[in-house]
Amino acid sequence: MTDTDVAWAALGGDPALVQRISNVAREGTLTSPLPVREVARACVGACALAAAEWGARRAGLPDVPEVRVDDGAVATAFHSERQLRVDGRAPVNFAPLSRFWRATDGWVRTHANYPHHRARLLGALGLAADASVDTVAAAIAERSAVEVEDGVYAAGGLAVALRTPGEWAAHEQGRVVAAQPLVGRERLDKASARPLVPLVRSAGEPLLPAAGLRVLDLTRVIAGPVATRTLALLGADVLRIDSPQLPELADHHADMNFGKRSAALDLAAPGDRRAFEELLAEADVVVTGYRPGALDRWGLTPERLAERRPGLVVAQLSAWGAYGPWGGRRGFDSLVQAATGIAVTEGSVEEPGALPAQALDHGSGYLLAAAVLRSLTEQTEEGGTRVVRLALARTAAWLTDGTDRAAERTGAGYDGPAAYDGPEPWLAETDSALGRLRYSLPPVHFTDGPSDWTRPPGRWGQDPVRWSTAAAG
């Protein structure tokens, strides 16, 4: 069973449709001791197939369009935050305090890209706001890795102790995560079946499976925004909502907001809350990427959303999953790699390493978009408010589960292997309100599907708080 079979089965898809996928395997892409390339192509392939399936249904096609996954396009897209250039400037992806540190008994990984996370890290260590890297290193060197992990988490910051694969497998959170499905899927009620609104397109226009769908995007950083960026590629009207107190990092916004619009709303302000509820009343999909429970006080649990908008698709993404002792913890790809043993596998206990890309983020993002598309397909047959859930730690368990990927690694069954000549064929440039952007083209390809987004990102938080397209039904 290939990784593509695993991904498609997790989405509840018809196994026979996997035959619609072909691959161009390229040696030298996403090289790792772990099957990163195979998992990456599986996530992208499953997403493209879910889009092709839904598009065929809406367009009344006799067959699901063929999907083609090119390892070069996938590898470039999985590095999109690194490939970005803004007026020729390369982005800064990690702040100085986001790194591995030596503790008394090993290593600890911190994440402090956002100002509030940096402040909480320094506060937990009892350091001044302007503390230097050397000062932080000295403070952590006096503590055990777990002491730093627990203390920083208690302060609302982000830090994890480096663990081996065996240590994570024995950890309570590791055991709970491994027992969960790769893609959690749930039907909450008996809401009416979704009307199948036909796609009408002129000759030469791309097939846009998500045309007319309205997506409320409540995500940040990479994984969630990859999902909503993909839905925008496929024609959805995606409106990302952020709190004005938590602006996104400029380079993340430039990379992740292609095809989308961006607005800021303070849900604690009555007027902004009314505006949000008006958006929700006409939304088809809500995607959240905050830690579990963070949005509950605003009535954004799947159950409360279903009460106000029956027939919605709710997609939730978290670092550790909404279960187990770490169910309420914040997290990012780099931290999950450290905790789950990936950093040891990519390096060693003495010198931890990292995946060749933030593959947990990107892979989970494409899988989340696929889960939304498959939910839409299922709703036309069975109805129901749908909830799909993914966790970076569960994607990590898939990556490290020991499945034999030998056939995929040799390129058997694929159109290749071919040489990897670098990212240039899968990069493009465009002018935008943010400057001249070089960016990674989307890797999701199927016959007659879109090859690029229809709009570049605009300025953060500056778009109108309203839907821009007619509803799809």
Short mmCIF file of C-alpha atoms in Angstrom, two decimals:
data_model
loop_
_atom_site.label_atom_id
_atom_site.label_comp_id
_atom_site.label_asym_id
_atom_site.label_seq_id
_atom_site.Cartn_x
_atom_site.Cartn_y
_atom_site.Cartn_z
CA MET A 1 0.00 0.00 0.00
CA THR A 2 1.61 3.26 -1.09
CA ASP A 3 1.54 6.50 0.84
CA THR A 4 -0.92 7.87 -1.73
CA ASP A 5 -3.23 4.93 -1.00
CA VAL A 6 -2.89 5.68 2.72
CA ALA A 7 -3.73 9.36 2.27
CA TRP A 8 -6.69 8.71 -0.03
CA ALA A 9 -8.09 6.00 2.26
CA ALA A 10 -7.82 8.39 5.24
CA LEU A 11 -10.03 10.79 3.29
CA GLY A 12 -12.67 8.14 2.64
CA GLY A 13 -12.12 8.18 -1.12
CA ASP A 14 -12.93 5.45 -3.64
CA PRO A 15 -9.72 3.34 -3.86
CA ALA A 16 -10.17 2.89 -7.62
CA LEU A 17 -9.68 6.61 -8.23
CA VAL A 18 -6.03 6.44 -7.15
CA GLN A 19 -5.36 5.04 -10.61
CA ARG A 20 -6.10 8.53 -11.98
CA ILE A 21 -2.82 9.76 -10.41
CA SER A 22 0.52 9.63 -12.21
CA ASN A 23 3.83 10.85 -10.85
CA VAL A 24 7.04 12.31 -12.21
CA ALA A 25 9.64 11.06 -9.71
CA ARG A 26 12.78 13.18 -9.47
CA GLU A 27 15.82 12.01 -7.59
CA GLY A 28 17.36 14.66 -5.38
CA THR A 29 14.12 16.17 -4.12
CA LEU A 30 13.39 16.35 -0.38
CA THR A 31 16.24 13.98 0.41
CA SER A 32 15.95 12.50 3.89
CA PRO A 33 16.39 9.28 5.88
CA LEU A 34 12.60 9.43 6.17
CA PRO A 35 10.20 9.08 3.21
CA VAL A 36 9.56 12.82 3.01
CA ARG A 37 9.30 12.88 -0.77
CA GLU A 38 6.80 10.02 -0.79
CA VAL A 39 4.59 11.58 1.88
CA ALA A 40 4.76 15.00 0.22
CA ARG A 41 3.69 13.65 -3.17
CA ALA A 42 0.94 11.63 -1.48
CA CYS A 43 -0.51 14.71 0.23
CA VAL A 44 -0.43 16.77 -2.96
CA GLY A 45 -1.75 13.91 -5.08
CA ALA A 46 -4.65 13.24 -2.71
CA CYS A 47 -5.50 16.95 -2.70
CA ALA A 48 -5.46 17.17 -6.50
CA LEU A 49 -7.55 14.02 -6.79
CA ALA A 50 -10.13 15.33 -4.31
CA ALA A 51 -10.32 18.54 -6.34
CA ALA A 52 -10.65 16.64 -9.61
CA GLU A 53 -13.38 14.42 -8.14
CA TRP A 54 -15.43 17.36 -6.86
CA GLY A 55 -14.85 19.31 -10.07
CA ALA A 56 -16.00 16.40 -12.22
CA ARG A 57 -19.18 16.12 -10.20
CA ARG A 58 -19.97 19.82 -10.46
CA ALA A 59 -19.09 20.01 -14.16
CA GLY A 60 -20.98 16.82 -15.06
CA LEU A 61 -17.88 15.14 -16.50
CA PRO A 62 -18.06 11.42 -17.30
CA ASP A 63 -14.67 10.73 -15.74
CA VAL A 64 -12.56 12.24 -12.98
CA PRO A 65 -9.76 14.29 -14.62
CA GLU A 66 -6.30 12.82 -14.52
CA VAL A 67 -3.91 14.05 -11.81
CA ARG A 68 -0.20 14.54 -12.39
CA VAL A 69 2.20 15.03 -9.48
CA ASP A 70 5.70 16.27 -10.27
CA ASP A 71 8.26 15.89 -7.49
CA GLY A 72 9.97 19.09 -8.65
CA ALA A 73 6.81 21.14 -8.28
CA VAL A 74 6.09 19.51 -4.92
CA ALA A 75 9.59 20.12 -3.55
CA THR A 76 9.52 23.75 -4.64
CA ALA A 77 6.09 24.33 -3.11
CA PHE A 78 7.15 22.66 0.14
CA HIS A 79 9.86 25.33 0.32
CA SER A 80 7.57 28.20 -0.64
CA GLU A 81 8.47 30.28 2.42
CA ARG A 82 12.14 29.92 1.48
CA GLN A 83 11.64 30.56 -2.24
CA LEU A 84 9.75 33.81 -1.69
CA ARG A 85 11.42 37.06 -2.68
CA VAL A 86 9.95 40.51 -2.07
CA ASP A 87 11.62 43.06 -4.34
CA GLY A 88 14.57 40.67 -4.44
CA ARG A 89 14.81 40.34 -0.66
CA ALA A 90 14.84 36.86 0.88
CA PRO A 91 12.50 36.31 3.85
CA VAL A 92 13.60 35.81 7.44
CA ASN A 93 11.96 32.53 8.43
CA PHE A 94 13.32 32.04 11.95
CA ALA A 95 14.07 34.65 14.61
CA PRO A 96 17.33 34.43 16.63
CA LEU A 97 15.56 32.85 19.63
CA SER A 98 13.89 30.15 17.51
CA ARG A 99 16.46 27.35 17.65
CA PHE A 100 17.93 24.42 19.58
CA TRP A 101 19.61 25.14 22.92
CA ARG A 102 21.79 23.03 25.16
CA ALA A 103 20.19 22.12 28.48
CA THR A 104 21.84 20.30 31.37
CA ASP A 105 20.69 16.91 30.06
CA GLY A 106 20.19 17.36 26.32
CA TRP A 107 18.57 19.78 23.93
CA VAL A 108 15.47 21.95 23.91
CA ARG A 109 13.83 23.59 20.86
CA THR A 110 12.13 26.97 21.16
CA HIS A 111 9.97 29.02 18.82
CA ALA A 112 9.90 32.78 19.22
CA ASN A 113 9.19 34.24 15.79
CA TYR A 114 6.22 36.23 17.05
CA PRO A 115 6.87 39.10 19.49
CA HIS A 116 4.41 37.76 22.08
CA HIS A 117 6.02 34.33 22.02
CA ARG A 118 9.47 35.87 22.41
CA ALA A 119 8.27 37.86 25.42
CA ARG A 120 6.78 34.77 27.06
CA LEU A 121 9.95 32.75 26.51
CA LEU A 122 12.10 35.43 28.13
CA GLY A 123 9.63 35.87 30.96
CA ALA A 124 9.64 32.14 31.71
CA LEU A 125 13.43 32.25 31.91
CA GLY A 126 13.37 35.33 34.14
CA LEU A 127 15.22 37.43 31.57
CA ALA A 128 14.86 41.02 30.41
CA ALA A 129 13.01 41.84 27.20
CA ASP A 130 16.26 42.74 25.45
CA ALA A 131 18.16 39.62 26.51
CA SER A 132 20.79 38.47 24.02
CA VAL A 133 21.17 35.02 22.50
CA ASP A 134 24.14 34.36 24.79
CA THR A 135 22.11 35.31 27.85
CA VAL A 136 19.30 32.96 26.84
CA ALA A 137 21.80 30.18 26.16
CA ALA A 138 23.29 30.60 29.63
CA ALA A 139 19.88 30.52 31.31
CA ILE A 140 18.78 27.36 29.51
CA ALA A 141 22.12 25.68 30.15
CA GLU A 142 21.33 25.79 33.88
CA ARG A 143 18.03 23.89 33.49
CA SER A 144 16.95 20.46 32.32
CA ALA A 145 15.22 20.24 28.95
CA VAL A 146 11.89 19.19 30.47
CA GLU A 147 12.13 21.98 33.04
CA VAL A 148 12.43 24.50 30.20
CA GLU A 149 9.63 22.77 28.29
CA ASP A 150 7.21 22.88 31.22
CA GLY A 151 8.17 26.37 32.39
CA VAL A 152 7.91 28.03 28.99
CA TYR A 153 4.61 26.28 28.22
CA ALA A 154 3.17 27.39 31.57
CA ALA A 155 4.05 30.98 30.61
CA GLY A 156 2.22 30.64 27.28
CA GLY A 157 5.41 30.24 25.24
CA LEU A 158 6.76 27.50 23.05
CA ALA A 159 9.54 25.04 23.90
CA VAL A 160 9.94 21.26 23.74
CA ALA A 161 12.63 18.88 24.90
CA LEU A 162 14.39 16.86 22.23
CA ARG A 163 13.21 13.23 22.30
CA THR A 164 14.25 10.10 20.47
CA PRO A 165 11.62 8.17 18.50
CA GLY A 166 11.47 5.61 21.30
CA GLU A 167 11.01 8.26 23.97
CA TRP A 168 8.16 9.83 22.01
CA ALA A 169 6.54 6.42 21.44
CA ALA A 170 6.58 5.88 25.20
CA HIS A 171 5.30 9.39 25.99
CA GLU A 172 1.62 9.61 26.83
CA GLN A 173 0.96 12.19 24.11
CA GLY A 174 2.86 10.09 21.60
CA ARG A 175 0.72 7.05 22.40
CA VAL A 176 -2.52 9.02 22.16
CA VAL A 177 -1.54 10.61 18.85
CA ALA A 178 -0.53 7.30 17.28
CA ALA A 179 -3.95 5.85 18.11
CA GLN A 180 -5.81 8.57 16.18
CA PRO A 181 -6.72 8.41 12.48
CA LEU A 182 -4.54 10.38 10.09
CA VAL A 183 -7.58 12.45 9.15
CA GLY A 184 -10.35 12.73 11.71
CA ARG A 185 -13.76 12.84 10.00
CA GLU A 186 -17.09 13.36 11.72
CA ARG A 187 -20.70 14.09 10.74
CA LEU A 188 -22.42 16.17 13.41
CA ASP A 189 -26.06 16.23 12.32
CA LYS A 190 -28.58 15.44 9.59
CA ALA A 191 -28.43 18.73 7.74
CA SER A 192 -29.84 18.55 4.22
CA ALA A 193 -27.66 17.39 1.37
CA ARG A 194 -25.63 20.13 -0.27
CA PRO A 195 -27.22 21.27 -3.56
CA LEU A 196 -24.96 20.39 -6.46
CA VAL A 197 -24.44 23.73 -8.20
CA PRO A 198 -23.21 23.10 -11.75
CA LEU A 199 -19.99 24.69 -12.92
CA VAL A 200 -20.49 26.91 -15.94
CA ARG A 201 -17.32 27.87 -17.78
CA SER A 202 -16.41 29.20 -21.18
CA ALA A 203 -14.12 27.42 -23.61
CA GLY A 204 -10.54 27.64 -22.46
CA GLU A 205 -11.37 28.55 -18.87
CA PRO A 206 -9.87 26.31 -16.18
CA LEU A 207 -11.96 23.88 -14.19
CA LEU A 208 -12.37 25.47 -10.74
CA PRO A 209 -14.00 22.91 -8.44
CA ALA A 210 -14.42 25.35 -5.52
CA ALA A 211 -15.85 28.25 -7.55
CA GLY A 212 -18.53 30.09 -5.56
CA LEU A 213 -17.61 28.52 -2.23
CA ARG A 214 -17.10 30.89 0.67
CA VAL A 215 -14.28 30.01 3.07
CA LEU A 216 -13.66 31.74 6.40
CA ASP A 217 -9.94 31.40 7.05
CA LEU A 218 -8.97 31.55 10.73
CA THR A 219 -5.43 30.24 10.40
CA ARG A 220 -1.85 31.42 10.85
CA VAL A 221 1.73 30.60 9.85
CA ILE A 222 1.98 27.71 7.31
CA ALA A 223 -0.19 24.59 7.55
CA GLY A 224 -3.65 26.16 7.75
CA PRO A 225 -2.79 28.91 5.24
CA VAL A 226 -1.51 26.27 2.78
CA ALA A 227 -4.95 24.63 2.94
CA THR A 228 -6.86 27.86 2.37
CA ARG A 229 -4.37 29.07 -0.26
CA THR A 230 -5.09 25.83 -2.13
CA LEU A 231 -8.86 26.30 -1.87
CA ALA A 232 -8.38 29.81 -3.28
CA LEU A 233 -6.40 28.35 -6.19
CA LEU A 234 -9.39 26.11 -6.91
CA GLY A 235 -11.77 29.06 -7.11
CA ALA A 236 -13.04 29.58 -3.55
CA ASP A 237 -13.68 33.05 -2.16
CA VAL A 238 -11.32 32.87 0.82
CA LEU A 239 -11.41 35.65 3.42
CA ARG A 240 -8.78 35.41 6.13
CA ILE A 241 -9.71 37.02 9.44
CA ASP A 242 -7.06 38.01 11.98
CA SER A 243 -7.22 39.89 15.26
CA PRO A 244 -5.84 43.44 14.95
CA GLN A 245 -3.85 42.64 18.12
CA LEU A 246 -2.06 39.73 16.39
CA PRO A 247 -0.87 40.89 12.98
CA GLU A 248 0.81 38.28 10.82
CA LEU A 249 4.51 38.39 10.04
CA ALA A 250 4.93 40.27 6.76
CA ASP A 251 6.82 37.52 4.92
CA HIS A 252 4.38 34.82 6.00
CA HIS A 253 1.53 36.96 4.72
CA ALA A 254 3.26 37.56 1.39
CA ASP A 255 3.79 33.83 0.85
CA MET A 256 0.56 32.42 2.21
CA ASN A 257 -2.12 34.86 1.07
CA PHE A 258 -2.02 34.24 -2.67
CA GLY A 259 -5.56 34.10 -4.04
CA LYS A 260 -7.06 35.21 -0.74
CA ARG A 261 -8.28 38.41 0.87
CA SER A 262 -7.33 39.62 4.35
CA ALA A 263 -9.32 41.53 6.97
CA ALA A 264 -8.91 42.26 10.68
CA LEU A 265 -11.74 41.88 13.20
CA ASP A 266 -11.71 42.15 16.98
CA LEU A 267 -14.33 39.64 18.11
CA ALA A 268 -14.46 41.36 21.51
CA ALA A 269 -15.85 44.48 19.82
CA PRO A 270 -19.64 44.28 19.27
CA GLY A 271 -19.53 45.77 15.79
CA ASP A 272 -16.77 43.46 14.62
CA ARG A 273 -18.52 40.49 16.17
CA ARG A 274 -21.71 41.30 14.23
CA ALA A 275 -19.67 41.57 11.03
CA PHE A 276 -18.12 38.17 11.71
CA GLU A 277 -21.52 36.56 12.33
CA GLU A 278 -22.79 37.99 9.05
CA LEU A 279 -19.87 36.38 7.25
CA LEU A 280 -20.49 33.09 9.03
CA ALA A 281 -24.18 33.12 8.06
CA GLU A 282 -23.16 32.79 4.40
CA ALA A 283 -20.01 30.70 4.73
CA ASP A 284 -19.64 27.18 3.33
CA VAL A 285 -16.36 26.29 5.05
CA VAL A 286 -14.61 27.45 8.22
CA VAL A 287 -10.92 26.55 8.61
CA THR A 288 -9.20 27.05 11.97
CA GLY A 289 -5.53 26.66 12.83
CA TYR A 290 -5.29 27.90 16.40
CA ARG A 291 -4.53 25.63 19.34
CA PRO A 292 -7.52 23.53 20.45
CA GLY A 293 -9.93 25.51 22.62
CA ALA A 294 -8.48 28.92 21.76
CA LEU A 295 -11.57 29.97 19.78
CA ASP A 296 -14.20 28.26 21.93
CA ARG A 297 -15.10 31.43 23.86
CA TRP A 298 -16.29 32.98 20.59
CA GLY A 299 -18.69 30.13 19.93
CA LEU A 300 -16.47 28.61 17.27
CA THR A 301 -16.62 24.99 18.36
CA PRO A 302 -17.92 22.73 15.56
CA GLU A 303 -21.11 22.10 17.52
CA ARG A 304 -21.87 25.80 18.02
CA LEU A 305 -21.04 26.54 14.41
CA ALA A 306 -23.39 23.77 13.28
CA GLU A 307 -26.21 25.32 15.30
CA ARG A 308 -25.81 28.65 13.48
CA ARG A 309 -24.90 27.31 10.06
CA PRO A 310 -26.13 23.73 9.47
CA GLY A 311 -24.38 22.07 6.56
CA LEU A 312 -21.08 23.81 7.16
CA VAL A 313 -17.72 22.10 6.69
CA VAL A 314 -15.45 22.79 9.67
CA ALA A 315 -11.76 22.01 9.19
CA GLN A 316 -9.50 22.10 12.23
CA LEU A 317 -5.72 21.87 12.36
CA SER A 318 -3.49 21.77 15.44
CA ALA A 319 0.06 20.85 16.37
CA TRP A 320 -0.49 18.08 18.90
CA GLY A 321 -4.16 17.18 18.36
CA ALA A 322 -7.18 18.06 20.47
CA TYR A 323 -6.59 15.12 22.82
CA GLY A 324 -4.10 13.81 25.37
CA PRO A 325 -2.12 15.78 27.96
CA TRP A 326 -0.76 18.14 25.29
CA GLY A 327 -4.13 18.67 23.63
CA GLY A 328 -4.28 22.35 24.59
CA ARG A 329 -0.65 23.21 23.81
CA ARG A 330 0.60 25.53 21.13
CA GLY A 331 3.06 24.15 18.64
CA PHE A 332 4.77 24.53 15.29
CA ASP A 333 6.37 22.17 12.77
CA SER A 334 9.90 22.62 14.15
CA LEU A 335 8.74 21.81 17.68
CA VAL A 336 6.85 18.71 16.57
CA GLN A 337 9.98 17.50 14.76
CA ALA A 338 11.96 17.87 18.00
CA ALA A 339 9.42 16.18 20.25
CA THR A 340 8.56 13.22 18.01
CA GLY A 341 12.11 12.03 17.34
CA ILE A 342 12.34 13.37 13.77
CA ALA A 343 15.13 15.79 14.71
CA VAL A 344 17.16 12.87 16.11
CA THR A 345 16.53 10.76 13.00
CA GLU A 346 17.62 13.65 10.77
CA GLY A 347 20.70 14.22 12.94
CA SER A 348 21.54 12.59 16.24
CA VAL A 349 21.03 12.96 19.97
CA GLU A 350 24.29 14.88 20.08
CA GLU A 351 23.49 17.11 17.08
CA PRO A 352 19.77 17.29 16.18
CA GLY A 353 18.79 17.94 12.58
CA ALA A 354 15.67 18.92 10.66
CA LEU A 355 13.56 17.73 7.75
CA PRO A 356 14.58 19.09 4.33
CA ALA A 357 11.40 21.19 4.37
CA GLN A 358 8.69 22.00 6.89
CA ALA A 359 6.92 18.96 5.50
CA LEU A 360 4.60 18.44 8.47
CA ASP A 361 3.15 21.90 7.85
CA HIS A 362 2.90 21.71 4.09
CA GLY A 363 1.77 18.10 3.95
CA SER A 364 -0.92 18.63 6.57
CA GLY A 365 -2.07 21.73 4.72
CA TYR A 366 -2.68 19.89 1.46
CA LEU A 367 -4.35 17.02 3.33
CA LEU A 368 -6.64 19.48 5.11
CA ALA A 369 -7.69 21.04 1.80
CA ALA A 370 -8.32 17.55 0.44
CA ALA A 371 -10.46 16.68 3.47
CA VAL A 372 -12.58 19.78 2.88
CA LEU A 373 -13.09 18.87 -0.78
CA ARG A 374 -13.99 15.28 0.03
CA SER A 375 -16.46 16.51 2.66
CA LEU A 376 -18.14 18.67 0.02
CA THR A 377 -18.43 15.65 -2.26
CA GLU A 378 -19.90 13.52 0.53
CA GLN A 379 -22.38 16.25 1.46
CA THR A 380 -23.97 16.12 -1.99
CA GLU A 381 -24.86 12.49 -1.27
CA GLU A 382 -25.44 12.35 2.46
CA GLY A 383 -25.72 15.90 3.81
CA GLY A 384 -24.67 16.68 7.35
CA THR A 385 -22.45 19.27 8.97
CA ARG A 386 -18.94 17.89 8.58
CA VAL A 387 -15.85 18.20 10.76
CA VAL A 388 -12.35 17.22 9.65
CA ARG A 389 -9.31 17.35 11.93
CA LEU A 390 -5.59 17.04 11.35
CA ALA A 391 -2.61 17.35 13.69
CA LEU A 392 1.02 17.90 12.78
CA ALA A 393 2.03 15.27 15.34
CA ARG A 394 -0.23 12.71 13.64
CA THR A 395 1.28 13.53 10.25
CA ALA A 396 4.66 13.01 11.92
CA ALA A 397 3.53 9.57 13.11
CA TRP A 398 2.63 8.68 9.52
CA LEU A 399 6.03 9.86 8.30
CA THR A 400 7.88 7.81 10.90
CA ASP A 401 5.67 4.73 11.19
CA GLY A 402 8.12 2.36 9.51
CA THR A 403 5.99 1.59 6.47
CA ASP A 404 8.04 0.06 3.66
CA ARG A 405 8.18 2.67 0.89
CA ALA A 406 10.88 0.86 -1.12
CA ALA A 407 8.82 0.69 -4.33
CA GLU A 408 8.10 4.39 -4.24
CA ARG A 409 11.70 5.28 -3.46
CA THR A 410 12.93 3.52 -6.61
CA GLY A 411 10.41 5.32 -8.76
CA ALA A 412 8.68 2.04 -9.72
CA GLY A 413 5.29 2.70 -11.21
CA TYR A 414 6.04 6.35 -11.97
CA ASP A 415 7.00 8.33 -15.06
CA GLY A 416 10.66 8.66 -14.13
CA PRO A 417 12.78 8.94 -12.26
CA ALA A 418 14.02 12.17 -13.79
CA ALA A 419 16.73 14.56 -12.73
CA TYR A 420 15.91 17.48 -10.48
CA ASP A 421 17.29 20.64 -12.05
CA GLY A 422 16.33 23.07 -9.31
CA PRO A 423 13.23 25.11 -8.57
CA GLU A 424 13.25 27.57 -11.48
CA PRO A 425 10.58 25.85 -13.65
CA TRP A 426 8.16 26.02 -10.73
CA LEU A 427 8.68 29.66 -9.78
CA ALA A 428 6.89 32.74 -11.08
CA GLU A 429 6.93 36.49 -10.49
CA THR A 430 4.19 39.08 -10.17
CA ASP A 431 3.68 42.65 -9.09
CA SER A 432 1.62 43.22 -5.96
CA ALA A 433 0.76 45.84 -3.38
CA LEU A 434 3.63 44.35 -1.35
CA GLY A 435 6.19 44.76 -4.14
CA ARG A 436 7.56 42.51 -6.83
CA LEU A 437 7.09 38.93 -5.65
CA ARG A 438 8.90 35.78 -6.70
CA TYR A 439 6.85 32.81 -5.50
CA SER A 440 6.38 29.06 -5.81
CA LEU A 441 3.72 27.88 -8.23
CA PRO A 442 1.06 25.53 -6.84
CA PRO A 443 1.85 21.80 -7.16
CA VAL A 444 -1.82 20.73 -7.38
CA HIS A 445 -2.35 19.74 -11.03
CA PHE A 446 -5.17 17.94 -12.84
CA THR A 447 -6.42 18.03 -16.42
CA ASP A 448 -7.92 21.45 -17.25
CA GLY A 449 -7.30 22.63 -13.68
CA PRO A 450 -5.76 25.99 -12.71
CA SER A 451 -2.01 26.50 -12.88
CA ASP A 452 -1.71 29.69 -10.80
CA TRP A 453 -3.67 31.95 -8.49
CA THR A 454 -5.79 34.70 -10.00
CA ARG A 455 -4.52 37.37 -7.62
CA PRO A 456 -1.42 38.13 -5.56
CA PRO A 457 -1.65 38.91 -1.83
CA GLY A 458 -2.77 42.38 -0.87
CA ARG A 459 -1.92 44.31 2.25
CA TRP A 460 -2.59 42.56 5.55
CA GLY A 461 -6.01 43.32 7.05
CA GLN A 462 -7.03 45.84 4.40
CA ASP A 463 -9.74 44.02 2.43
CA PRO A 464 -13.49 44.69 2.88
CA VAL A 465 -15.25 42.53 5.45
CA ARG A 466 -17.68 40.96 2.98
CA TRP A 467 -17.89 38.13 0.54
CA SER A 468 -16.88 39.00 -3.00
CA THR A 469 -18.59 36.21 -4.92
CA ALA A 470 -22.07 34.84 -5.32
CA ALA A 471 -22.80 31.78 -3.22
CA ALA A 472 -22.33 28.35 -4.78
CA GLY A 473 -25.55 27.10 -3.26
#
